[in-house]
Amino acid sequence: MAPVHRLLAAGAAAALAALAAGCAEREPAPSPGWDELPPAAGARMFAFAERLCAISPRDAGTPGAGAASRFLAQEIRRIGLKPEADCWTEGTPTGRKTFCNVTAELPGTSGRTVVLGSHYDTKPGIPGFAGANDGASSSAVLLGLMEHLVSSPSRPRDTVLFAFFDGEEASGAAYRDNDGLHGSRRLAAKLAARPPSAGPVAAVVVADMVGDRNLALDIPRNVTPWLTKTALKAALERRETCPPVSIAATLIIDDHVPFLVAGFPALDLIDFEYGSAPGRHDWWHTPEDTMDKLSPESLARTGSLLLGILARIDRDEDEIPAPLRAAE
Ligand SMILES: [Zn+2]
Protein backbone atom coordinates (compact mmCIF):
# COMPACT_ATOMS: atom_id res chain seq x y z
CA MET A 1 0.00 0.00 0.00
CA ALA A 2 1.27 3.50 -0.84
CA PRO A 3 2.00 5.94 2.00
CA VAL A 4 -0.59 8.73 2.44
CA HIS A 5 1.67 11.65 1.43
CA ARG A 6 2.41 10.06 -1.91
CA LEU A 7 -1.27 9.64 -2.57
CA LEU A 8 -1.89 13.36 -1.80
CA ALA A 9 0.88 14.37 -4.20
CA ALA A 10 -0.62 12.31 -6.97
CA GLY A 11 -3.17 13.64 -9.48
CA ALA A 12 -6.83 14.08 -8.54
CA ALA A 13 -7.91 11.12 -10.62
CA ALA A 14 -5.44 8.86 -8.91
CA ALA A 15 -6.46 10.16 -5.48
CA LEU A 16 -10.12 9.60 -6.28
CA ALA A 17 -9.38 6.12 -7.49
CA ALA A 18 -7.48 5.44 -4.29
CA LEU A 19 -10.35 6.87 -2.23
CA ALA A 20 -12.73 4.63 -4.08
CA ALA A 21 -10.46 1.73 -3.17
CA GLY A 22 -10.83 2.80 0.44
CA CYS A 23 -7.18 3.22 1.31
CA ALA A 24 -6.26 6.89 0.86
CA GLU A 25 -7.10 7.95 4.41
CA ARG A 26 -5.26 5.15 6.12
CA GLU A 27 -1.76 4.92 7.45
CA PRO A 28 0.57 2.51 5.69
CA ALA A 29 -0.25 -1.06 6.62
CA PRO A 30 1.61 -2.21 9.71
CA SER A 31 4.06 -5.06 9.21
CA PRO A 32 2.12 -8.29 9.09
CA GLY A 33 2.20 -10.19 12.35
CA TRP A 34 3.80 -13.58 12.85
CA ASP A 35 0.51 -15.32 12.18
CA GLU A 36 0.33 -14.05 8.63
CA LEU A 37 2.33 -15.80 5.94
CA PRO A 38 4.19 -13.50 3.48
CA PRO A 39 3.27 -13.91 -0.22
CA ALA A 40 6.62 -15.43 -1.18
CA ALA A 41 6.42 -18.19 1.43
CA GLY A 42 4.95 -20.80 -0.94
CA ALA A 43 7.81 -20.42 -3.40
CA ARG A 44 10.34 -20.65 -0.55
CA MET A 45 8.67 -23.82 0.75
CA PHE A 46 8.63 -25.33 -2.74
CA ALA A 47 12.37 -24.66 -3.07
CA PHE A 48 13.01 -26.35 0.29
CA ALA A 49 10.99 -29.37 -0.86
CA GLU A 50 12.97 -29.57 -4.12
CA ARG A 51 16.26 -29.56 -2.25
CA LEU A 52 15.16 -32.18 0.26
CA CYS A 53 13.67 -34.29 -2.50
CA ALA A 54 16.96 -34.17 -4.38
CA ILE A 55 18.40 -36.12 -1.43
CA SER A 56 16.70 -39.40 -2.12
CA PRO A 57 16.36 -42.08 -1.12
CA ARG A 58 16.70 -40.89 2.47
CA ASP A 59 15.52 -44.07 4.19
CA ALA A 60 16.39 -44.20 7.88
CA GLY A 61 19.90 -45.46 8.52
CA THR A 62 21.20 -44.78 4.99
CA PRO A 63 23.73 -42.17 3.82
CA GLY A 64 20.79 -40.29 2.24
CA ALA A 65 19.14 -39.92 5.63
CA GLY A 66 22.42 -38.56 7.02
CA ALA A 67 22.65 -36.05 4.17
CA ALA A 68 19.02 -35.02 4.69
CA SER A 69 19.49 -34.45 8.42
CA ARG A 70 22.61 -32.36 7.68
CA PHE A 71 20.64 -30.35 5.12
CA LEU A 72 17.94 -29.64 7.71
CA ALA A 73 20.50 -28.64 10.34
CA GLN A 74 22.30 -26.39 7.86
CA GLU A 75 19.07 -24.61 6.89
CA ILE A 76 17.99 -24.20 10.52
CA ARG A 77 21.38 -22.60 11.27
CA ARG A 78 21.14 -20.32 8.24
CA ILE A 79 17.64 -19.25 9.32
CA GLY A 80 19.08 -18.29 12.70
CA LEU A 81 18.05 -21.04 15.11
CA LYS A 82 20.18 -23.71 16.77
CA PRO A 83 19.65 -27.18 15.32
CA GLU A 84 19.81 -30.15 17.66
CA ALA A 85 20.43 -33.62 16.30
CA ASP A 86 19.32 -36.53 18.46
CA CYS A 87 20.78 -39.75 17.03
CA TRP A 88 20.27 -43.23 18.44
CA THR A 89 20.32 -46.89 17.39
CA GLU A 90 17.39 -49.27 17.58
CA GLY A 91 16.60 -52.82 16.53
CA THR A 92 14.13 -53.11 13.62
CA PRO A 93 12.81 -56.09 11.62
CA THR A 94 15.58 -55.39 9.10
CA GLY A 95 18.38 -55.12 11.68
CA ARG A 96 19.78 -52.39 13.90
CA LYS A 97 19.45 -48.91 12.45
CA THR A 98 20.64 -45.47 13.38
CA PHE A 99 18.00 -42.74 13.43
CA CYS A 100 18.43 -38.98 13.80
CA ASN A 101 15.75 -36.48 14.76
CA VAL A 102 16.52 -32.85 14.07
CA THR A 103 14.82 -30.20 16.22
CA ALA A 104 14.99 -26.44 16.69
CA GLU A 105 13.31 -24.23 19.22
CA LEU A 106 11.93 -20.72 18.78
CA PRO A 107 11.72 -19.57 22.39
CA GLY A 108 8.55 -17.87 23.64
CA THR A 109 7.52 -16.25 26.91
CA SER A 110 4.40 -18.20 27.96
CA GLY A 111 6.20 -21.14 29.54
CA ARG A 112 4.38 -23.52 27.18
CA THR A 113 5.62 -25.40 24.15
CA VAL A 114 3.82 -26.22 20.93
CA VAL A 115 5.47 -28.88 18.76
CA LEU A 116 5.23 -28.68 14.96
CA GLY A 117 6.26 -32.06 13.56
CA SER A 118 7.07 -33.61 10.18
CA HIS A 119 8.93 -36.71 9.09
CA TYR A 120 11.73 -36.33 6.56
CA ASP A 121 12.65 -39.97 5.84
CA THR A 122 11.52 -41.95 2.80
CA LYS A 123 9.82 -45.33 2.76
CA PRO A 124 12.38 -48.12 2.13
CA GLY A 125 12.03 -50.77 -0.53
CA ILE A 126 10.51 -48.66 -3.33
CA PRO A 127 13.02 -48.17 -6.17
CA GLY A 128 13.06 -44.57 -7.36
CA PHE A 129 10.99 -43.26 -4.44
CA ALA A 130 11.69 -39.56 -3.73
CA GLY A 131 8.96 -38.81 -1.18
CA ALA A 132 8.11 -35.36 -2.55
CA ASN A 133 4.73 -35.23 -0.88
CA ASP A 134 5.48 -37.95 1.65
CA GLY A 135 8.31 -36.50 3.72
CA ALA A 136 9.60 -33.48 1.79
CA SER A 137 6.39 -31.41 1.62
CA SER A 138 5.69 -31.16 5.35
CA SER A 139 9.37 -30.67 6.19
CA ALA A 140 9.52 -27.84 3.65
CA VAL A 141 6.45 -26.20 5.19
CA LEU A 142 8.11 -26.32 8.61
CA LEU A 143 11.32 -24.76 7.26
CA GLY A 144 9.28 -22.04 5.55
CA LEU A 145 7.34 -21.32 8.75
CA MET A 146 10.57 -21.23 10.73
CA GLU A 147 12.09 -18.76 8.28
CA HIS A 148 8.98 -16.58 8.49
CA LEU A 149 8.68 -16.66 12.29
CA VAL A 150 12.36 -15.89 12.85
CA SER A 151 12.24 -12.86 10.54
CA SER A 152 8.85 -11.61 11.77
CA PRO A 153 8.83 -8.47 13.95
CA SER A 154 6.50 -10.25 16.40
CA ARG A 155 6.74 -13.71 17.93
CA PRO A 156 4.33 -16.30 19.31
CA ARG A 157 4.09 -16.30 23.10
CA ASP A 158 4.46 -20.07 23.12
CA THR A 159 7.78 -21.70 22.44
CA VAL A 160 7.59 -23.42 19.06
CA LEU A 161 9.55 -26.65 18.85
CA PHE A 162 10.11 -27.63 15.22
CA ALA A 163 10.63 -31.38 15.02
CA PHE A 164 11.86 -33.26 11.95
CA PHE A 165 11.34 -36.95 12.61
CA ASP A 166 13.42 -39.77 11.20
CA GLY A 167 12.05 -43.29 10.76
CA GLU A 168 8.35 -42.53 10.40
CA GLU A 169 8.12 -45.06 7.62
CA ALA A 170 7.93 -48.76 8.42
CA SER A 171 10.18 -51.08 6.43
CA GLY A 172 7.31 -53.58 6.20
CA ALA A 173 3.82 -53.00 4.86
CA ALA A 174 2.35 -52.15 8.28
CA TYR A 175 3.53 -50.34 11.39
CA ARG A 176 4.75 -52.49 14.25
CA ASP A 177 6.16 -51.72 17.68
CA ASN A 178 9.71 -51.82 16.32
CA ASP A 179 8.93 -50.71 12.78
CA GLY A 180 7.94 -47.12 11.98
CA LEU A 181 7.23 -43.97 14.05
CA HIS A 182 10.74 -44.23 15.52
CA GLY A 183 11.45 -40.51 15.63
CA SER A 184 8.11 -39.46 17.06
CA ARG A 185 8.29 -42.19 19.74
CA ARG A 186 11.73 -40.94 20.68
CA LEU A 187 10.67 -37.29 21.00
CA ALA A 188 7.44 -38.17 22.83
CA ALA A 189 9.46 -40.10 25.43
CA LYS A 190 11.94 -37.25 25.77
CA LEU A 191 9.20 -34.66 26.26
CA ALA A 192 7.40 -36.90 28.76
CA ALA A 193 10.64 -37.14 30.78
CA ARG A 194 11.16 -33.37 30.97
CA PRO A 195 11.05 -31.86 34.46
CA PRO A 196 7.95 -29.79 35.33
CA SER A 197 10.14 -26.67 35.17
CA ALA A 198 10.29 -27.12 31.37
CA GLY A 199 6.58 -26.19 31.28
CA PRO A 200 3.73 -28.05 29.62
CA VAL A 201 3.46 -29.13 26.01
CA ALA A 202 0.22 -27.46 24.94
CA ALA A 203 -0.09 -29.32 21.66
CA VAL A 204 1.72 -31.43 19.10
CA VAL A 205 0.69 -30.69 15.53
CA VAL A 206 1.91 -33.14 12.90
CA ALA A 207 1.69 -32.51 9.16
CA ASP A 208 2.21 -35.22 6.53
CA MET A 209 1.58 -35.24 2.76
CA VAL A 210 0.60 -31.58 2.56
CA GLY A 211 1.84 -30.39 -0.83
CA ASP A 212 -0.46 -32.07 -3.40
CA ARG A 213 -1.58 -29.61 -6.09
CA ASN A 214 -5.12 -30.82 -5.32
CA LEU A 215 -4.82 -30.33 -1.60
CA ALA A 216 -7.57 -31.34 0.82
CA LEU A 217 -6.51 -32.12 4.36
CA ASP A 218 -8.03 -34.69 6.65
CA ILE A 219 -8.01 -34.87 10.41
CA PRO A 220 -8.06 -38.52 11.49
CA ARG A 221 -10.49 -39.67 14.18
CA ASN A 222 -7.68 -40.53 16.56
CA VAL A 223 -6.59 -37.03 17.57
CA THR A 224 -7.28 -34.85 20.60
CA PRO A 225 -10.81 -33.45 20.16
CA TRP A 226 -10.13 -29.83 21.14
CA LEU A 227 -7.37 -29.68 18.54
CA THR A 228 -9.79 -30.85 15.85
CA LYS A 229 -11.98 -27.91 16.79
CA THR A 230 -9.00 -25.57 16.77
CA ALA A 231 -7.99 -26.73 13.29
CA LEU A 232 -11.50 -26.46 11.88
CA LYS A 233 -11.97 -22.98 13.34
CA ALA A 234 -8.59 -21.85 12.00
CA ALA A 235 -9.51 -23.17 8.55
CA LEU A 236 -12.85 -21.36 8.71
CA GLU A 237 -11.26 -18.08 9.83
CA ARG A 238 -8.80 -18.25 6.95
CA ARG A 239 -10.92 -19.88 4.30
CA GLU A 240 -9.32 -17.68 1.62
CA THR A 241 -5.82 -18.96 2.34
CA CYS A 242 -6.37 -22.44 3.80
CA PRO A 243 -6.97 -25.80 2.16
CA PRO A 244 -10.29 -27.55 2.71
CA VAL A 245 -10.12 -29.44 6.01
CA SER A 246 -12.42 -32.29 6.98
CA ILE A 247 -12.66 -34.98 9.59
CA ALA A 248 -11.68 -38.36 8.18
CA ALA A 249 -13.91 -41.38 8.60
CA THR A 250 -11.02 -43.45 9.86
CA LEU A 251 -8.16 -43.68 12.29
CA ILE A 252 -4.72 -42.98 10.83
CA ILE A 253 -1.43 -44.17 12.25
CA ASP A 254 1.05 -41.34 11.90
CA ASP A 255 3.64 -39.49 13.98
CA HIS A 256 0.97 -37.97 16.24
CA VAL A 257 0.15 -41.39 17.76
CA PRO A 258 3.20 -41.75 20.06
CA PHE A 259 2.41 -38.30 21.47
CA LEU A 260 -1.22 -39.29 22.15
CA VAL A 261 0.01 -42.46 23.84
CA ALA A 262 2.41 -40.38 25.98
CA GLY A 263 -0.52 -38.20 27.07
CA PHE A 264 0.05 -35.08 24.97
CA PRO A 265 -2.70 -33.31 23.03
CA ALA A 266 -1.92 -34.19 19.42
CA LEU A 267 -3.27 -33.47 15.95
CA ASP A 268 -2.48 -34.88 12.52
CA LEU A 269 -3.15 -33.11 9.23
CA ILE A 270 -2.80 -35.33 6.18
CA ASP A 271 -4.00 -35.45 2.58
CA PHE A 272 -4.75 -39.10 2.05
CA GLU A 273 -6.02 -38.76 -1.50
CA TYR A 274 -2.92 -38.47 -3.61
CA GLY A 275 -3.37 -39.88 -7.06
CA SER A 276 -4.00 -39.66 -10.75
CA ALA A 277 -7.75 -39.04 -10.47
CA PRO A 278 -10.25 -37.89 -7.84
CA GLY A 279 -10.68 -40.56 -5.18
CA ARG A 280 -7.49 -42.36 -6.15
CA HIS A 281 -4.43 -42.71 -3.95
CA ASP A 282 -2.14 -44.36 -6.50
CA TRP A 283 0.87 -42.03 -6.17
CA TRP A 284 1.35 -42.83 -2.48
CA HIS A 285 4.50 -44.89 -1.79
CA THR A 286 5.36 -45.12 -5.49
CA PRO A 287 8.04 -43.54 -7.72
CA GLU A 288 5.23 -41.23 -8.90
CA ASP A 289 5.56 -39.20 -5.68
CA THR A 290 7.62 -36.46 -7.35
CA MET A 291 7.85 -32.67 -7.20
CA ASP A 292 5.64 -32.11 -10.27
CA LYS A 293 2.65 -33.30 -8.19
CA LEU A 294 3.20 -30.48 -5.66
CA SER A 295 2.49 -26.75 -5.86
CA PRO A 296 3.82 -23.71 -3.97
CA GLU A 297 0.21 -22.65 -3.36
CA SER A 298 -0.64 -25.88 -1.56
CA LEU A 299 2.44 -25.63 0.64
CA ALA A 300 1.55 -22.03 1.51
CA ARG A 301 -2.03 -23.05 2.29
CA THR A 302 -0.82 -25.67 4.72
CA GLY A 303 1.52 -23.09 6.22
CA SER A 304 -1.32 -20.63 6.66
CA LEU A 305 -3.45 -23.27 8.38
CA LEU A 306 -0.61 -24.19 10.74
CA LEU A 307 -0.12 -20.52 11.61
CA GLY A 308 -3.86 -20.20 12.25
CA ILE A 309 -3.75 -23.21 14.58
CA LEU A 310 -0.67 -21.83 16.36
CA ALA A 311 -2.37 -18.46 16.74
CA ARG A 312 -5.55 -19.93 18.25
CA ILE A 313 -3.51 -21.96 20.73
CA ASP A 314 -1.26 -18.98 21.48
CA ARG A 315 -4.26 -16.81 22.31
CA ASP A 316 -6.02 -19.51 24.35
CA GLU A 317 -8.99 -19.21 22.03
CA ASP A 318 -10.25 -22.76 22.42
CA GLU A 319 -11.02 -25.02 25.29
CA ILE A 320 -7.46 -25.76 26.23
CA PRO A 321 -7.49 -27.77 29.47
CA ALA A 322 -6.56 -25.60 32.46
CA PRO A 323 -3.16 -27.19 33.21
CA LEU A 324 -2.04 -26.35 29.67
CA ARG A 325 -3.11 -22.72 29.66
CA ALA A 326 -0.40 -20.13 29.26
CA ALA A 327 0.97 -18.55 32.43
CA GLU A 328 -0.56 -15.10 32.92
ZN1 LIG B 1 4.74 -42.68 3.78
XYZ file of N, CA and C in Angstrom, residues 131-227:
291
model
N 9.715 -39.365 -2.300
C 8.957 -38.812 -1.175
C 8.772 -37.311 -1.247
N 8.328 -36.811 -2.416
C 8.113 -35.359 -2.549
C 6.975 -34.912 -1.630
N 5.849 -35.571 -1.761
C 4.727 -35.230 -0.885
C 4.878 -35.913 0.466
N 5.375 -37.133 0.446
C 5.475 -37.954 1.654
C 6.860 -37.795 2.278
N 7.034 -36.748 3.042
C 8.312 -36.501 3.717
C 8.842 -35.108 3.435
N 9.000 -34.776 2.129
C 9.603 -33.475 1.795
C 8.609 -32.329 1.985
N 7.339 -32.540 1.608
C 6.393 -31.407 1.621
C 6.213 -30.827 3.022
N 5.943 -31.665 3.995
C 5.688 -31.157 5.349
C 6.966 -30.585 5.973
N 8.109 -31.199 5.660
C 9.374 -30.671 6.190
C 9.651 -29.295 5.597
N 9.317 -29.135 4.314
C 9.519 -27.843 3.647
C 8.599 -26.779 4.242
N 7.377 -27.160 4.568
C 6.449 -26.201 5.190
C 7.016 -25.748 6.538
N 7.535 -26.684 7.303
C 8.106 -26.324 8.614
C 9.299 -25.377 8.457
N 10.174 -25.666 7.483
C 11.322 -24.761 7.263
C 10.832 -23.373 6.850
N 9.821 -23.333 5.994
C 9.279 -22.042 5.552
C 8.660 -21.267 6.713
N 7.949 -21.972 7.579
C 7.345 -21.315 8.747
C 8.432 -20.807 9.689
N 9.464 -21.616 9.857
C 10.568 -21.226 10.734
C 11.210 -19.939 10.206
N 11.469 -19.924 8.907
C 12.094 -18.758 8.281
C 11.221 -17.523 8.494
N 9.914 -17.702 8.320
C 8.984 -16.583 8.490
C 8.951 -16.109 9.941
N 8.828 -17.042 10.877
C 8.680 -16.656 12.291
C 9.946 -15.982 12.821
N 11.100 -16.480 12.371
C 12.357 -15.892 12.851
C 12.504 -14.455 12.338
N 12.053 -14.199 11.109
C 12.240 -12.856 10.545
C 11.081 -11.918 10.884
N 10.020 -12.447 11.478
C 8.848 -11.614 11.767
C 9.137 -10.650 12.920
N 8.593 -9.417 12.855
C 8.831 -8.470 13.954
C 8.146 -8.886 15.259
N 7.141 -9.752 15.181
C 6.498 -10.248 16.403
C 6.734 -11.744 16.513
N 6.489 -12.286 17.680
C 6.745 -13.715 17.925
C 5.562 -14.335 18.651
N 5.334 -15.634 18.462
C 4.332 -16.303 19.305
C 4.749 -16.241 20.770
N 3.768 -16.237 21.656
C 4.087 -16.301 23.095
C 4.619 -17.679 23.451
N 4.036 -18.697 22.821
C 4.455 -20.066 23.116
C 5.789 -20.373 22.430
N 6.583 -21.174 23.094
C 7.782 -21.699 22.440
C 7.334 -22.655 21.331
N 7.909 -22.495 20.161
C 7.588 -23.416 19.063
C 8.772 -24.362 18.888
N 8.506 -25.641 19.054
C 9.549 -26.647 18.850
C 9.314 -27.304 17.493
N 10.189 -27.014 16.544
C 10.109 -27.633 15.216
C 10.790 -28.994 15.299
N 10.076 -30.033 14.887
C 10.632 -31.384 15.017
C 10.575 -32.108 13.672
N 11.753 -32.496 13.199
C 11.857 -33.265 11.949
C 12.186 -34.702 12.342
N 11.204 -35.573 12.129
C 11.344 -36.949 12.607
C 12.010 -37.833 11.561
N 12.870 -38.706 12.041
C 13.423 -39.775 11.202
C 12.589 -41.038 11.463
N 12.624 -41.966 10.532
C 12.050 -43.293 10.765
C 10.546 -43.343 10.963
N 9.828 -42.413 10.325
C 8.355 -42.528 10.398
C 7.892 -43.761 9.637
N 8.545 -43.980 8.503
C 8.116 -45.065 7.619
C 8.524 -46.432 8.173
N 7.622 -47.383 8.065
C 7.934 -48.762 8.425
C 8.651 -49.416 7.245
N 9.521 -50.382 7.546
C 10.179 -51.084 6.435
C 9.238 -52.140 5.854
N 8.319 -52.643 6.694
C 7.311 -53.583 6.199
C 6.062 -52.841 5.754
N 5.041 -53.610 5.387
C 3.819 -53.004 4.864
C 3.051 -52.272 5.962
N 3.132 -52.758 7.206
C 2.346 -52.150 8.285
C 3.268 -51.707 9.418
N 2.767 -50.766 10.215
C 3.527 -50.341 11.389
C 3.534 -51.456 12.421
N 4.679 -51.576 13.096
C 4.754 -52.486 14.247
C 5.499 -51.765 15.367
N 5.532 -52.387 16.532
C 6.158 -51.716 17.678
C 7.604 -51.321 17.398
N 8.307 -52.138 16.607
C 9.711 -51.822 16.321
C 9.911 -51.451 14.853
N 8.840 -51.043 14.204
C 8.930 -50.706 12.780
C 8.030 -49.506 12.466
N 8.676 -48.347 12.282
C 7.936 -47.120 11.981
C 7.711 -46.263 13.209
N 7.485 -44.962 12.997
C 7.228 -43.969 14.051
C 8.385 -43.886 15.051
N 9.594 -44.203 14.604
C 10.741 -44.228 15.521
C 11.030 -42.834 16.083
N 11.076 -41.856 15.195
C 11.454 -40.508 15.629
C 10.423 -39.879 16.544
N 9.154 -40.065 16.222
C 8.110 -39.459 17.058
C 8.051 -40.153 18.414
N 8.256 -41.484 18.435
C 8.286 -42.192 19.735
C 9.422 -41.655 20.608
N 10.553 -41.437 19.956
C 11.728 -40.942 20.676
C 11.444 -39.556 21.282
N 10.905 -38.651 20.480
C 10.673 -37.294 20.999
C 9.562 -37.299 22.050
N 8.528 -38.108 21.834
C 7.439 -38.171 22.828
C 7.996 -38.623 24.179
N 8.876 -39.624 24.172
C 9.464 -40.103 25.428
C 10.338 -39.022 26.061
N 11.083 -38.313 25.234
C 11.939 -37.246 25.769
C 11.114 -36.129 26.399
N 10.039 -35.745 25.723
C 9.205 -34.662 26.263
C 8.506 -35.113 27.543
N 8.085 -36.386 27.569
C 7.403 -36.902 28.759
C 8.345 -36.932 29.957
N 9.658 -37.046 29.688
C 10.637 -37.140 30.776
C 11.153 -35.766 31.213
N 10.660 -34.707 30.592
C 11.161 -33.372 30.973
C 10.701 -33.019 32.390
N 11.485 -32.268 33.116
C 11.046 -31.856 34.460
C 9.907 -30.848 34.341
N 9.076 -30.740 35.389
C 7.954 -29.788 35.334
C 8.416 -28.356 35.041
N 9.656 -28.036 35.408
C 10.142 -26.669 35.170
C 10.232 -26.341 33.679
N 10.239 -27.363 32.824
C 10.288 -27.117 31.375
C 8.951 -26.593 30.859
N 7.903 -26.681 31.696
C 6.584 -26.191 31.278
C 5.850 -27.222 30.453
N 4.520 -27.047 30.332
C 3.731 -28.052 29.618
C 3.869 -27.969 28.099
N 3.600 -29.100 27.465
C 3.460 -29.126 26.007
C 1.969 -28.923 25.726
N 1.635 -27.783 25.163
C 0.217 -27.462 24.944
C -0.371 -28.299 23.823
N 0.427 -28.562 22.803
C -0.087 -29.316 21.656
C 1.059 -29.804 20.785
N 0.796 -30.920 20.113
C 1.721 -31.434 19.102
C 0.926 -31.497 17.795
N 1.404 -30.761 16.806
C 0.686 -30.693 15.527
C 1.582 -31.307 14.458
N 1.131 -32.407 13.898
C 1.914 -33.143 12.898
C 1.298 -32.921 11.517
N 2.148 -32.633 10.545
C 1.693 -32.510 9.157
C 2.391 -33.587 8.328
N 1.656 -34.157 7.371
C 2.207 -35.225 6.528
C 1.459 -35.218 5.192
N 2.190 -35.231 4.101
C 1.579 -35.239 2.761
C 0.703 -33.997 2.571
N 1.350 -32.839 2.549
C 0.599 -31.579 2.563
C 0.919 -30.672 1.379
N 1.447 -31.256 0.285
C 1.842 -30.393 -0.835
C 1.140 -30.689 -2.153
N 0.253 -31.680 -2.178
C -0.461 -32.069 -3.404
C -1.102 -30.840 -4.052
N -0.940 -30.735 -5.373
C -1.584 -29.614 -6.085
C -3.082 -29.577 -5.811
N -3.691 -30.753 -5.686
C -5.115 -30.822 -5.325
C -5.204 -31.127 -3.831
N -4.957 -30.101 -3.046
C -4.816 -30.329 -1.603
C -6.164 -30.290 -0.882
N -6.423 -31.320 -0.100
C -7.570 -31.339 0.817
C -7.105 -32.127 2.038
N -7.085 -31.467 3.186
C -6.515 -32.116 4.362
C -7.586 -32.814 5.188
N -7.174 -33.932 5.743
C -8.035 -34.688 6.646
C -7.474 -34.635 8.053
N -8.384 -34.678 9.011
C -8.007 -34.868 10.410
C -8.507 -36.255 10.789
N -7.595 -37.172 11.137
C -8.059 -38.518 11.486
C -8.934 -38.490 12.738
N -9.643 -39.578 12.983
C -10.493 -39.670 14.180
C -9.670 -39.727 15.463
N -8.484 -40.318 15.354
C -7.684 -40.527 16.563
C -6.751 -39.344 16.827
N -7.359 -38.196 17.128
C -6.587 -37.030 17.570
C -7.279 -36.469 18.805
N -6.672 -35.467 19.422
C -7.278 -34.849 20.600
C -8.421 -33.933 20.157
N -9.642 -34.158 20.694
C -10.813 -33.448 20.165
C -10.699 -31.920 20.137
N -10.159 -31.305 21.187
C -10.133 -29.825 21.145
C -9.229 -29.323 20.042
N -8.243 -30.113 19.638
C -7.372 -29.684 18.543
C -8.070 -29.803 17.185
